[in-house]
XYZ file of C-alpha atoms in Angstrom:
657
model
C -43.160 59.838 -82.614
C -39.955 58.454 -84.063
C -40.100 56.672 -87.399
C -36.969 54.902 -88.604
C -37.007 53.926 -92.266
C -35.053 50.767 -92.970
C -35.140 49.600 -96.619
C -34.541 45.857 -96.463
C -32.753 44.060 -99.260
C -30.361 41.123 -99.229
C -27.597 41.794 -96.717
C -24.317 39.858 -96.596
C -23.356 40.763 -93.031
C -23.166 37.794 -90.657
C -23.286 38.315 -86.876
C -23.807 36.192 -83.807
C -27.427 35.060 -83.460
C -29.631 35.897 -80.489
C -31.227 33.360 -78.164
C -34.163 32.927 -80.566
C -37.051 30.638 -79.657
C -37.352 28.860 -76.296
C -38.598 25.394 -75.425
C -42.290 25.128 -74.576
C -43.138 23.975 -71.042
C -39.792 24.570 -69.363
C -40.744 26.818 -66.448
C -37.960 27.917 -64.110
C -38.022 28.971 -60.467
C -36.733 32.402 -61.504
C -39.719 32.845 -63.831
C -42.229 31.668 -61.242
C -40.715 34.034 -58.649
C -40.001 36.952 -61.004
C -40.086 40.235 -59.059
C -42.232 42.695 -61.005
C -40.452 45.588 -59.289
C -37.641 44.986 -61.775
C -39.857 46.369 -64.538
C -43.164 47.706 -63.110
C -44.182 47.382 -59.466
C -47.848 48.075 -60.312
C -48.166 45.483 -63.087
C -50.913 42.870 -62.761
C -49.092 40.641 -65.245
C -45.714 40.728 -67.002
C -44.562 39.203 -70.293
C -41.419 37.301 -69.331
C -40.492 36.297 -72.872
C -41.941 36.493 -76.326
C -40.494 35.331 -79.593
C -41.847 35.574 -83.109
C -40.592 34.676 -86.542
C -41.898 35.394 -90.027
C -40.660 33.864 -93.254
C -41.784 33.653 -96.870
C -42.313 30.073 -98.003
C -43.807 28.270 -100.966
C -46.721 25.903 -100.326
C -45.880 22.648 -102.098
C -49.560 21.733 -102.443
C -50.893 24.979 -103.917
C -47.707 26.420 -105.374
C -48.551 29.741 -103.702
C -45.934 31.867 -101.936
C -47.135 32.666 -98.406
C -46.098 34.264 -95.145
C -45.548 31.924 -92.219
C -45.731 33.574 -88.799
C -44.966 31.707 -85.562
C -45.487 33.199 -82.108
C -44.508 32.016 -78.618
C -44.886 33.805 -75.281
C -44.686 33.249 -71.529
C -46.567 35.521 -69.089
C -46.449 35.792 -65.290
C -49.766 36.650 -63.594
C -49.652 38.361 -60.178
C -53.267 38.903 -59.170
C -56.862 38.500 -60.296
C -56.719 41.709 -62.306
C -53.977 40.046 -64.320
C -56.264 37.147 -65.286
C -57.351 39.171 -68.328
C -53.891 38.498 -69.813
C -55.075 34.903 -70.308
C -57.930 36.003 -72.609
C -56.300 35.761 -76.023
C -57.717 37.240 -79.237
C -55.905 36.678 -82.544
C -57.259 38.586 -85.572
C -57.078 36.942 -88.999
C -57.631 38.559 -92.393
C -60.024 37.098 -94.946
C -61.778 38.019 -98.191
C -63.793 36.200 -100.851
C -60.810 34.247 -102.185
C -58.089 34.204 -99.530
C -57.771 33.975 -95.781
C -55.214 33.567 -93.040
C -55.102 30.103 -91.460
C -54.457 29.448 -87.774
C -52.821 26.175 -86.572
C -50.461 24.391 -84.156
C -51.827 26.020 -81.000
C -50.254 24.961 -77.709
C -51.493 26.613 -74.516
C -50.874 25.734 -70.858
C -51.073 27.215 -67.386
C -48.335 26.418 -64.849
C -48.780 26.634 -61.090
C -46.292 25.876 -58.315
C -48.026 23.469 -55.908
C -46.382 21.589 -53.018
C -42.908 22.092 -54.425
C -43.775 21.037 -57.969
C -44.654 22.750 -61.241
C -48.114 21.585 -62.273
C -49.160 22.052 -65.902
C -52.794 22.397 -66.980
C -53.151 21.978 -70.731
C -55.937 23.973 -72.376
C -58.742 21.899 -73.873
C -59.152 22.366 -77.623
C -62.848 22.967 -76.983
C -61.890 26.293 -75.399
C -61.123 27.760 -78.852
C -63.818 29.955 -80.410
C -64.069 31.642 -83.810
C -65.876 34.945 -84.340
C -66.530 36.786 -87.590
C -65.816 40.371 -86.570
C -66.439 41.863 -90.004
C -66.476 41.029 -93.684
C -62.675 41.012 -93.675
C -61.713 39.959 -90.162
C -62.173 36.740 -88.221
C -61.082 36.322 -84.596
C -59.642 33.243 -82.911
C -60.334 33.409 -79.167
C -59.297 31.269 -76.222
C -58.746 31.562 -72.464
C -56.088 29.622 -70.598
C -57.370 27.371 -67.780
C -56.824 26.971 -64.024
C -55.670 30.525 -63.366
C -54.379 31.440 -59.924
C -52.546 34.388 -58.477
C -48.927 33.593 -59.304
C -49.612 31.418 -62.363
C -47.394 31.444 -65.433
C -49.198 30.992 -68.756
C -47.594 29.977 -72.016
C -48.916 29.620 -75.543
C -47.669 29.363 -79.120
C -49.295 29.154 -82.540
C -48.694 29.323 -86.297
C -50.380 31.621 -88.813
C -50.253 31.179 -92.585
C -51.056 34.307 -94.583
C -51.328 35.307 -98.269
C -50.651 38.962 -97.385
C -47.099 39.406 -98.663
C -47.491 43.155 -99.112
C -47.617 43.989 -95.409
C -45.421 41.139 -94.189
C -46.177 40.786 -90.440
C -46.191 43.664 -87.969
C -44.495 43.021 -84.627
C -45.703 44.990 -81.616
C -42.963 45.285 -79.041
C -45.265 47.284 -76.809
C -48.639 46.169 -75.435
C -50.800 46.794 -72.379
C -48.399 44.609 -70.367
C -44.764 45.394 -69.561
C -42.324 43.024 -71.270
C -38.964 41.777 -70.045
C -37.805 40.394 -73.390
C -39.267 40.638 -76.905
C -37.514 39.245 -79.971
C -38.606 39.158 -83.600
C -36.809 37.219 -86.335
C -37.607 37.714 -90.024
C -36.382 35.961 -93.149
C -36.717 38.162 -96.232
C -35.761 36.611 -99.591
C -33.461 38.740 -101.753
C -36.103 38.998 -104.472
C -38.384 40.929 -102.090
C -37.562 44.449 -100.965
C -39.516 45.919 -98.032
C -39.684 49.382 -96.530
C -39.475 48.869 -92.773
C -40.473 51.438 -90.166
C -39.957 51.408 -86.420
C -42.746 53.428 -84.825
C -43.142 54.526 -81.255
C -40.907 55.962 -78.545
C -39.040 52.878 -77.348
C -35.684 52.127 -78.944
C -34.395 48.750 -80.071
C -31.999 47.154 -77.626
C -30.227 45.503 -80.541
C -30.582 44.550 -84.191
C -28.542 41.928 -86.030
C -28.392 40.763 -89.622
C -27.184 37.475 -91.098
C -27.189 35.714 -94.438
C -29.442 32.683 -94.670
C -28.555 30.560 -97.710
C -31.197 28.946 -99.933
C -34.141 29.937 -97.736
C -36.641 29.891 -100.623
C -36.884 28.005 -103.890
C -38.715 30.122 -106.466
C -39.379 28.964 -110.038
C -36.620 26.385 -109.729
C -34.058 28.889 -108.370
C -32.652 28.884 -104.814
C -32.958 32.315 -103.188
C -30.871 33.599 -100.264
C -32.456 35.577 -97.450
C -31.652 38.429 -95.123
C -32.107 37.014 -91.628
C -32.811 40.001 -89.383
C -33.341 39.927 -85.628
C -34.956 42.815 -83.738
C -34.607 42.822 -79.952
C -36.111 45.019 -77.263
C -35.793 44.558 -73.496
C -37.498 46.026 -70.425
C -40.398 47.538 -72.350
C -42.919 49.582 -70.339
C -46.625 48.903 -70.772
C -48.484 51.156 -73.149
C -51.222 52.755 -71.060
C -54.223 54.010 -73.003
C -55.938 57.126 -71.774
C -58.939 58.905 -73.177
C -58.626 61.440 -75.987
C -56.298 59.628 -78.339
C -56.341 58.245 -81.855
C -55.474 54.604 -82.619
C -52.981 53.116 -80.121
C -51.160 51.597 -83.104
C -49.994 55.126 -83.960
C -47.912 55.267 -80.786
C -47.030 51.744 -79.654
C -43.465 50.724 -80.399
C -43.691 48.314 -83.322
C -42.008 47.203 -86.556
C -44.042 47.664 -89.766
C -43.245 46.261 -93.222
C -44.527 47.304 -96.639
C -43.462 45.681 -99.907
C -41.492 48.088 -102.090
C -40.638 45.897 -105.078
C -40.166 42.338 -106.284
C -37.446 41.122 -108.658
C -38.029 37.727 -110.259
C -35.046 35.399 -110.829
C -35.049 36.379 -114.524
C -34.462 40.013 -113.572
C -37.937 41.433 -114.197
C -38.797 44.018 -111.525
C -42.268 44.881 -110.249
C -42.610 48.018 -108.155
C -45.274 48.120 -105.428
C -44.297 51.495 -104.011
C -46.318 53.724 -106.298
C -46.438 57.463 -106.796
C -49.576 59.483 -106.181
C -49.770 59.984 -109.932
C -50.140 56.198 -110.300
C -52.723 56.017 -107.523
C -54.694 58.977 -108.906
C -55.076 57.167 -112.223
C -56.053 53.897 -110.528
C -58.670 55.549 -108.316
C -60.236 57.812 -110.932
C -60.591 54.885 -113.370
C -61.650 52.297 -110.788
C -65.181 51.009 -111.376
C -65.926 51.159 -107.638
C -64.561 54.652 -107.076
C -63.877 57.077 -109.942
C -66.519 55.551 -112.184
C -69.083 56.107 -109.411
C -68.053 59.758 -108.955
C -68.923 60.273 -112.636
C -72.511 58.975 -112.352
C -74.151 62.396 -112.710
C -76.724 60.746 -114.961
C -78.429 59.189 -111.915
C -79.485 62.655 -110.760
C -80.230 64.290 -114.096
C -84.021 63.971 -113.733
C -84.043 64.437 -109.940
C -81.902 67.534 -109.607
C -84.503 70.141 -110.561
C -86.770 68.907 -107.765
C -83.953 68.639 -105.194
C -82.694 72.214 -105.639
C -85.903 73.976 -106.703
C -85.969 76.245 -103.632
C -82.204 76.924 -103.525
C -81.269 80.469 -104.617
C -77.462 80.008 -104.646
C -74.744 77.342 -104.796
C -74.411 77.028 -101.016
C -78.140 76.416 -100.638
C -78.011 73.934 -103.530
C -75.223 72.003 -101.779
C -77.232 72.046 -98.525
C -80.331 70.719 -100.312
C -78.402 67.918 -102.027
C -76.665 66.978 -98.773
C -80.020 66.789 -96.964
C -81.510 64.735 -99.812
C -78.752 62.089 -99.779
C -78.903 61.806 -95.978
C -82.630 61.187 -96.196
C -82.548 58.785 -99.158
C -79.746 56.353 -98.185
C -79.355 54.792 -94.757
C -75.873 53.853 -93.603
C -75.345 50.084 -93.096
C -72.460 50.754 -90.649
C -69.748 49.619 -93.082
C -66.715 51.797 -93.749
C -64.727 51.708 -96.977
C -63.206 53.715 -99.806
C -64.810 51.637 -102.584
C -68.506 50.966 -103.169
C -69.855 47.552 -102.198
C -71.617 47.291 -105.564
C -72.461 50.595 -107.228
C -74.118 53.840 -106.185
C -77.199 53.195 -108.301
C -77.979 50.059 -106.311
C -77.536 51.825 -102.959
C -79.816 54.638 -104.156
C -82.460 52.120 -105.220
C -82.232 49.981 -102.069
C -81.861 53.110 -99.877
C -78.997 51.462 -98.006
C -75.231 51.475 -98.361
C -71.741 51.835 -96.954
C -69.939 55.112 -96.292
C -68.475 54.905 -99.808
C -71.882 54.186 -101.379
C -73.415 57.199 -99.639
C -70.654 59.758 -100.107
C -69.861 58.827 -103.714
C -73.591 59.284 -104.349
C -73.262 62.703 -102.748
C -70.312 63.623 -104.983
C -72.174 62.494 -108.110
C -75.250 64.500 -107.096
C -73.240 67.650 -106.326
C -71.532 67.322 -109.708
C -74.932 66.923 -111.394
C -75.806 70.367 -110.015
C -72.633 71.757 -111.620
C -70.966 72.184 -108.246
C -67.223 71.592 -107.817
C -67.154 68.295 -105.880
C -64.181 66.116 -104.963
C -63.597 62.972 -102.907
C -61.419 62.884 -99.782
C -60.053 59.498 -98.726
C -58.910 59.230 -95.123
C -58.083 56.929 -92.255
C -60.427 57.081 -89.256
C -59.093 57.753 -85.775
C -59.331 54.125 -84.697
C -57.753 52.907 -87.953
C -54.440 54.637 -87.410
C -52.117 57.005 -89.219
C -51.313 57.217 -92.924
C -47.896 56.687 -94.465
C -47.282 59.988 -96.285
C -43.891 59.082 -97.742
C -45.493 56.898 -100.394
C -49.124 55.999 -101.079
C -50.543 52.858 -99.491
C -54.228 52.603 -100.380
C -54.860 49.987 -97.700
C -54.070 52.697 -95.101
C -57.319 54.454 -96.045
C -60.685 53.117 -94.858
C -63.135 55.995 -95.396
C -64.236 58.538 -97.994
C -66.108 61.841 -97.624
C -67.149 64.582 -100.056
C -65.578 67.999 -100.510
C -67.505 70.773 -102.223
C -65.874 74.062 -103.191
C -68.123 77.130 -103.272
C -66.565 80.523 -103.918
C -63.410 80.761 -101.818
C -64.608 78.227 -99.230
C -64.540 74.446 -99.053
C -66.848 72.194 -97.049
C -66.243 68.591 -96.016
C -69.410 66.489 -95.917
C -70.322 63.030 -94.641
C -73.909 62.110 -95.485
C -73.797 58.833 -93.552
C -74.870 60.624 -90.345
C -78.355 62.219 -90.575
C -77.779 64.395 -87.503
C -74.603 66.079 -88.771
C -75.071 69.699 -89.861
C -73.642 70.868 -93.175
C -69.835 71.083 -93.108
C -69.269 69.117 -89.901
C -67.502 65.743 -90.101
C -68.001 63.069 -87.431
C -65.125 63.008 -84.961
C -64.056 59.579 -86.257
C -62.885 61.387 -89.423
C -60.850 64.075 -87.640
C -57.486 62.351 -88.006
C -54.519 64.366 -89.294
C -54.899 64.637 -93.087
C -56.864 63.168 -95.963
C -56.069 62.926 -99.667
C -58.292 64.870 -102.055
C -59.073 62.939 -105.245
C -60.177 65.007 -108.225
C -61.302 63.495 -111.517
C -59.298 66.021 -113.573
C -56.492 67.321 -111.325
C -53.631 65.839 -109.311
C -54.501 64.739 -105.773
C -53.311 66.694 -102.732
C -53.359 66.578 -98.921
C -55.928 68.410 -96.819
C -55.993 68.954 -93.052
C -58.867 67.213 -91.305
C -59.896 69.685 -88.637
C -63.156 70.126 -86.797
C -65.091 73.040 -88.304
C -66.999 73.616 -85.048
C -66.268 73.392 -81.336
C -67.837 71.234 -78.670
C -69.912 74.071 -77.177
C -72.346 73.969 -74.251
C -73.903 76.672 -72.084
C -75.917 76.050 -68.901
C -78.069 78.763 -67.334
C -79.882 78.142 -64.045
C -82.217 80.673 -62.503
C -83.757 79.442 -59.289
C -84.580 79.994 -55.679
C -83.732 78.104 -52.532
C -86.839 77.362 -50.500
C -86.988 77.217 -46.680
C -87.179 73.403 -46.814
C -83.777 73.244 -48.551
C -85.138 72.437 -51.997
C -84.027 74.392 -55.014
C -86.610 75.103 -57.704
C -85.867 76.829 -60.954
C -85.366 76.761 -64.693
C -82.292 75.069 -66.155
C -81.642 75.955 -69.809
C -78.961 74.193 -71.848
C -77.711 75.418 -75.221
C -75.680 72.935 -77.278
C -73.806 73.590 -80.507
C -71.313 71.765 -82.714
C -70.319 68.302 -81.519
C -72.136 68.792 -78.204
C -75.419 69.241 -80.098
C -74.660 66.307 -82.416
C -73.965 63.962 -79.485
C -77.042 65.180 -77.592
C -79.262 64.643 -80.650
C -77.881 61.121 -81.071
C -78.713 60.438 -77.437
C -82.266 61.749 -77.847
C -82.830 59.680 -81.005
C -81.983 56.470 -79.140
C -85.378 56.723 -77.494
C -88.831 56.396 -78.982
C -89.804 59.928 -78.032
C -88.549 63.046 -76.280
C -90.786 62.133 -73.332
C -88.953 58.814 -72.984
C -85.581 60.593 -73.208
C -86.583 62.934 -70.357
C -87.858 59.988 -68.299
C -84.428 58.368 -68.596
C -82.764 61.594 -67.433
C -85.107 61.598 -64.439
C -84.145 57.994 -63.640
C -80.407 58.677 -63.948
C -80.596 61.704 -61.623
C -82.567 60.541 -58.566
C -81.964 63.779 -56.622
C -83.503 65.891 -59.376
C -87.169 65.976 -60.263
C -88.088 67.349 -63.698
C -91.495 68.993 -63.392
C -91.834 70.406 -66.920
C -89.608 70.459 -69.990
C -89.290 71.896 -73.478
C -86.711 70.734 -76.063
C -86.327 72.661 -79.315
C -84.468 72.105 -82.605
C -83.923 68.373 -82.240
C -84.449 67.935 -85.986
C -83.387 71.441 -87.024
C -79.749 70.406 -86.978
C -78.373 73.694 -88.296
C -79.758 75.504 -85.215
C -78.771 75.516 -81.552
C -80.268 72.627 -79.595
C -82.132 74.097 -76.621
C -83.341 72.181 -73.564
C -85.421 73.820 -70.838
C -86.172 71.950 -67.636
C -88.158 73.138 -64.651
C -86.332 71.299 -61.877
C -86.582 70.662 -58.179
C -83.918 69.033 -56.022
C -82.571 68.979 -52.486
C -79.530 71.200 -52.092
C -79.264 71.042 -48.303
C -81.092 69.420 -45.400
C -82.845 72.684 -44.616
C -82.198 76.343 -43.873
C -83.443 76.359 -40.301
C -79.927 76.131 -38.896
C -78.179 79.379 -38.201
C -75.247 78.215 -40.314
C -75.076 75.828 -43.238
C -72.828 74.906 -46.170
C -74.003 75.062 -49.779
C -72.041 73.923 -52.848
C -72.707 75.892 -56.047
C -70.923 73.228 -58.145
C -73.715 70.884 -59.106
C -73.767 71.240 -62.900
C -71.193 69.125 -64.766
C -68.920 68.914 -61.750
C -65.471 67.520 -62.530
C -64.702 64.865 -59.925
C -62.084 62.778 -61.739
C -58.946 63.957 -63.487
C -58.884 62.523 -67.041
C -55.088 62.806 -67.040
C -53.462 60.505 -64.488
C -50.157 59.376 -65.983
C -46.824 60.634 -64.714
C -45.803 60.965 -68.347
C -47.697 60.588 -71.605
C -45.671 59.867 -74.736
C -48.500 60.476 -77.195
C -50.668 63.557 -77.808
C -53.950 64.400 -76.140
C -56.248 64.474 -79.172
C -59.693 65.849 -78.333
C -60.737 66.045 -81.972
C -62.237 69.495 -81.445
C -61.838 72.487 -79.160
C -64.214 72.762 -76.177
C -66.123 75.675 -74.693
C -68.346 75.113 -71.652
C -70.001 77.938 -69.727
C -72.146 77.764 -66.597
C -74.205 80.606 -65.155
C -76.138 80.155 -61.893
C -78.330 82.632 -60.053
C -80.068 81.520 -56.838
C -82.316 83.672 -54.680
C -82.023 82.787 -50.971
C -85.115 82.444 -48.689
C -83.876 84.675 -45.851
C -81.281 87.330 -45.209
C -77.827 85.729 -44.885
C -74.246 86.667 -44.325
C -71.428 84.847 -46.150
C -68.722 83.525 -43.832
C -66.870 81.559 -46.519
C -67.103 81.324 -50.273
C -65.209 79.726 -53.197
C -62.261 81.814 -54.302
C -62.518 83.493 -57.667
C -60.082 82.017 -60.120
C -58.560 82.779 -63.491
C -55.951 80.357 -64.785
C -54.732 79.448 -68.235
C -52.722 76.874 -70.124
C -49.467 77.816 -71.889
C -49.577 79.042 -75.499
C -53.208 80.154 -75.111
C -54.165 76.503 -74.849
C -57.182 77.147 -72.654
C -58.466 78.766 -69.513
C -60.695 78.276 -66.493
C -62.570 81.259 -65.045
C -64.660 81.311 -61.883
C -66.492 84.256 -60.366
C -68.865 84.007 -57.425
C -70.743 86.699 -55.556
C -73.507 87.167 -53.010
C -75.357 90.454 -53.181
C -78.908 91.428 -52.308
C -79.469 87.900 -51.051
C -78.722 86.443 -54.507
C -75.947 83.898 -55.051
C -74.342 84.253 -58.478
C -71.771 81.983 -60.111
C -70.241 82.183 -63.568
C -67.842 79.533 -64.735
C -66.035 79.015 -68.061
C -63.870 76.085 -69.158
C -62.194 76.453 -72.522
C -59.774 74.112 -74.271
C -58.701 76.048 -77.331
C -56.687 73.353 -79.075
C -57.903 70.092 -80.543
C -54.482 68.509 -79.965
C -52.034 68.932 -77.070
C -48.528 67.559 -77.510
C -46.926 65.269 -74.890
C -44.841 68.123 -73.432
C -48.109 69.915 -72.553
C -49.552 66.905 -70.746
C -48.437 67.786 -67.218
C -49.878 71.285 -67.633
C -53.252 69.730 -68.515
C -52.998 67.374 -65.559
C -52.299 70.210 -63.125
C -54.974 72.382 -64.781
C -57.667 69.777 -64.112
C -56.330 69.024 -60.637
C -56.810 72.665 -59.648
C -60.332 72.745 -61.105
C -61.279 69.650 -59.113
C -59.948 71.166 -55.889
C -61.767 74.430 -56.587
C -65.058 72.644 -57.167
C -64.826 70.999 -53.739
C -65.180 74.394 -52.047
C -68.509 75.627 -50.666
C -70.361 78.645 -49.398
C -70.839 78.922 -45.633
C -73.943 80.960 -44.854
C -75.073 82.470 -41.553
C -78.524 83.852 -40.919
C -78.463 87.592 -40.516
C -79.790 88.969 -37.226
C-alpha cells in the first residue's frame, strides 16, 4: 500500500482551478446514456461525478471554530442490482458534549420518459436517524422512483467539531467513479499531516492561495486552497479474508500536526510516544486502573490457592476474571467508569475487563502490561507518530520466564494465550507503568486446526453407516464452542445439525470438552446417510468427497491489490475408511495429488486406495501463512481451483465376477 505524506501549511502557489462543484438538477443526455464499458462493463451503477469541499469556519453564534463539509454526487443506475446505490448511510460522530450536525439535504431521482427528463424529489419523511453506538449516529435515506437507467443525485452539508482529523475523502468505493474531486481550505494557522492511502494515484493536485478565508481573534487568516482530483477509479471489491477496507481504499486522510495562534504561540498535536506514555499511565481511566492491585489484595490467596507456579497462577487469575465480569459488547481503551465498579456489577467493556485482569495479575506479583491495539475492522495504525484515536481495544500481556502471553478475558471460551481474531491486526503498543512503550506483533498463537475421521461401511441398500469423529483445536475449537453455546443444550445443537443436513441422520452422539477449553474439542457422531441409489447395479459411481467439500473458490478476482489476511494458519485433515458390501473392481478413481504454494505457503495432499474391499482416502489442506501478499493471490486462486476440480472426481466401481 502506498502512503504519501504531505505536510500541509500555507502555500503561496497559485494555479488554475478545477471545475469544482456542479449545478444540482442539470442532467445531460450524455450522463443519462453513459456507456459503462468506458470504465467497468460489469458495473451495476457508476458514479458520474462527485465533489466535496471542507473548510474551517467560525460559528458566529457560538464562537466555536468548526469544520464545514459539503458533498455532492451524481450516480447512474443500470439495473436492479444497482438500486442499492440509492440507499445512503451517512455516519456522524457524537459524544456527551459535541456532535456533528447534518443539514441542507437535496436528493432527487431523474428518469428519461417520453423524451423528457422527469425529476422525482425525495420526501423529507424518507430520512431516518439511527444511533449505531455511543459515539456514532447514522443518517439514512433512500432515493425514490428508481428504474433501470435512472440517474440519482444528492447533496448535503455536515458541520463538525472534529478539527483534529479534518475530513477524510474516499476516492474509492464499491462503485466505479468517472470523476472525483475534493477541495480543502486549510488556514495558515493549522498544519496537517496528510496521507494518500491506497493503490490508485491522483490524476492531478493543485494549490492556490485563498485570501482572508478565516477571521480568528480579530485577525484575517489566509488559507491553502488545495484540490485533489482522481479520474476513472475502479470499484473496490471486497473479498473475504481481509482487514478493514479503509486500510486499502484510495483515500486522503488528515491529522492535525500543530496550531499557531495569531500571537505566535504554537501548540503541537503530533506527540511523541514519550508524551503518550505519560498521558496513558497517569490517566484515571487507564494507568490509574492498572495500578488498582488493592482490589485483589484480599481475593488473591483464594484465586491462586491451587496454583504451584507463575503460569498456573496466571491461568487461575485469567479464568477468575472471565467468570466474574461479563462483557457488555463495548470496545475501548479507557474504562467506562472504573474497574471496581465493573467488578462489583459483574459487567463491563473490554477495557474494564482487561484492565481488571492486569491489576489482578499485578496483585499476584506477576509482570503484567497493557497492549493497546486497533481491531481488524477498525483499520490500521499510524506508526509514524502516535494517534490515540487510532486504537480502540486493550488486552493484557503477562511475562513469565522467557515467554509472553497475550490475554483477552472478554471471551469466556478463549483458552489461555489465544486472542480473538478481531485483535490479530498487525501490531499493538505495549504500555508499561515503569518502562517506555514499544511495538509488539499481533500474531495468532494457535492455528485453525480440524481433523475428521470417518470409519464406516456401505450397506447393500446404498446407505453408509459409521462413526464420524471430529477433533477441533485453536480457532476451530473456539468457533465450534461459540456455536454450541448459542443453543440451550448440546442436544439442541445436535438437533440443529440434523436439520441443516437432511441427507444425514445422526443416530447417537458424544461431545467432549465443550467447557474444558484448554483441551481438544471432540465430537463423535454415529451417522447414516444415502451415498448412492443402491449397489445392485453392476457399475456405479461413488464420490468420496462428502466432508467439507470445497465447491466455491473464495478467490475470484482477476487481481487483488490488498493482502489475503486469514488471521491464522489453517490445517484441515480428513481420513475416510469405508468397507464395501460386495467384492468390487475399480474402473476409475480420483487421482492422487500433491501440490504446494510458493514459499512453503501451503499444500494440498490427496491419497486414495481400494484394497481388500476397503476404500481409503486421506486428504490434507494446509495454509501455512496467516497473510498472503497480493502477488501471491493468483497462486491461491489456482490452488483452490485445482482442489475444486479434484473434488468433483469419483470412484467407478464394478461388481467382481
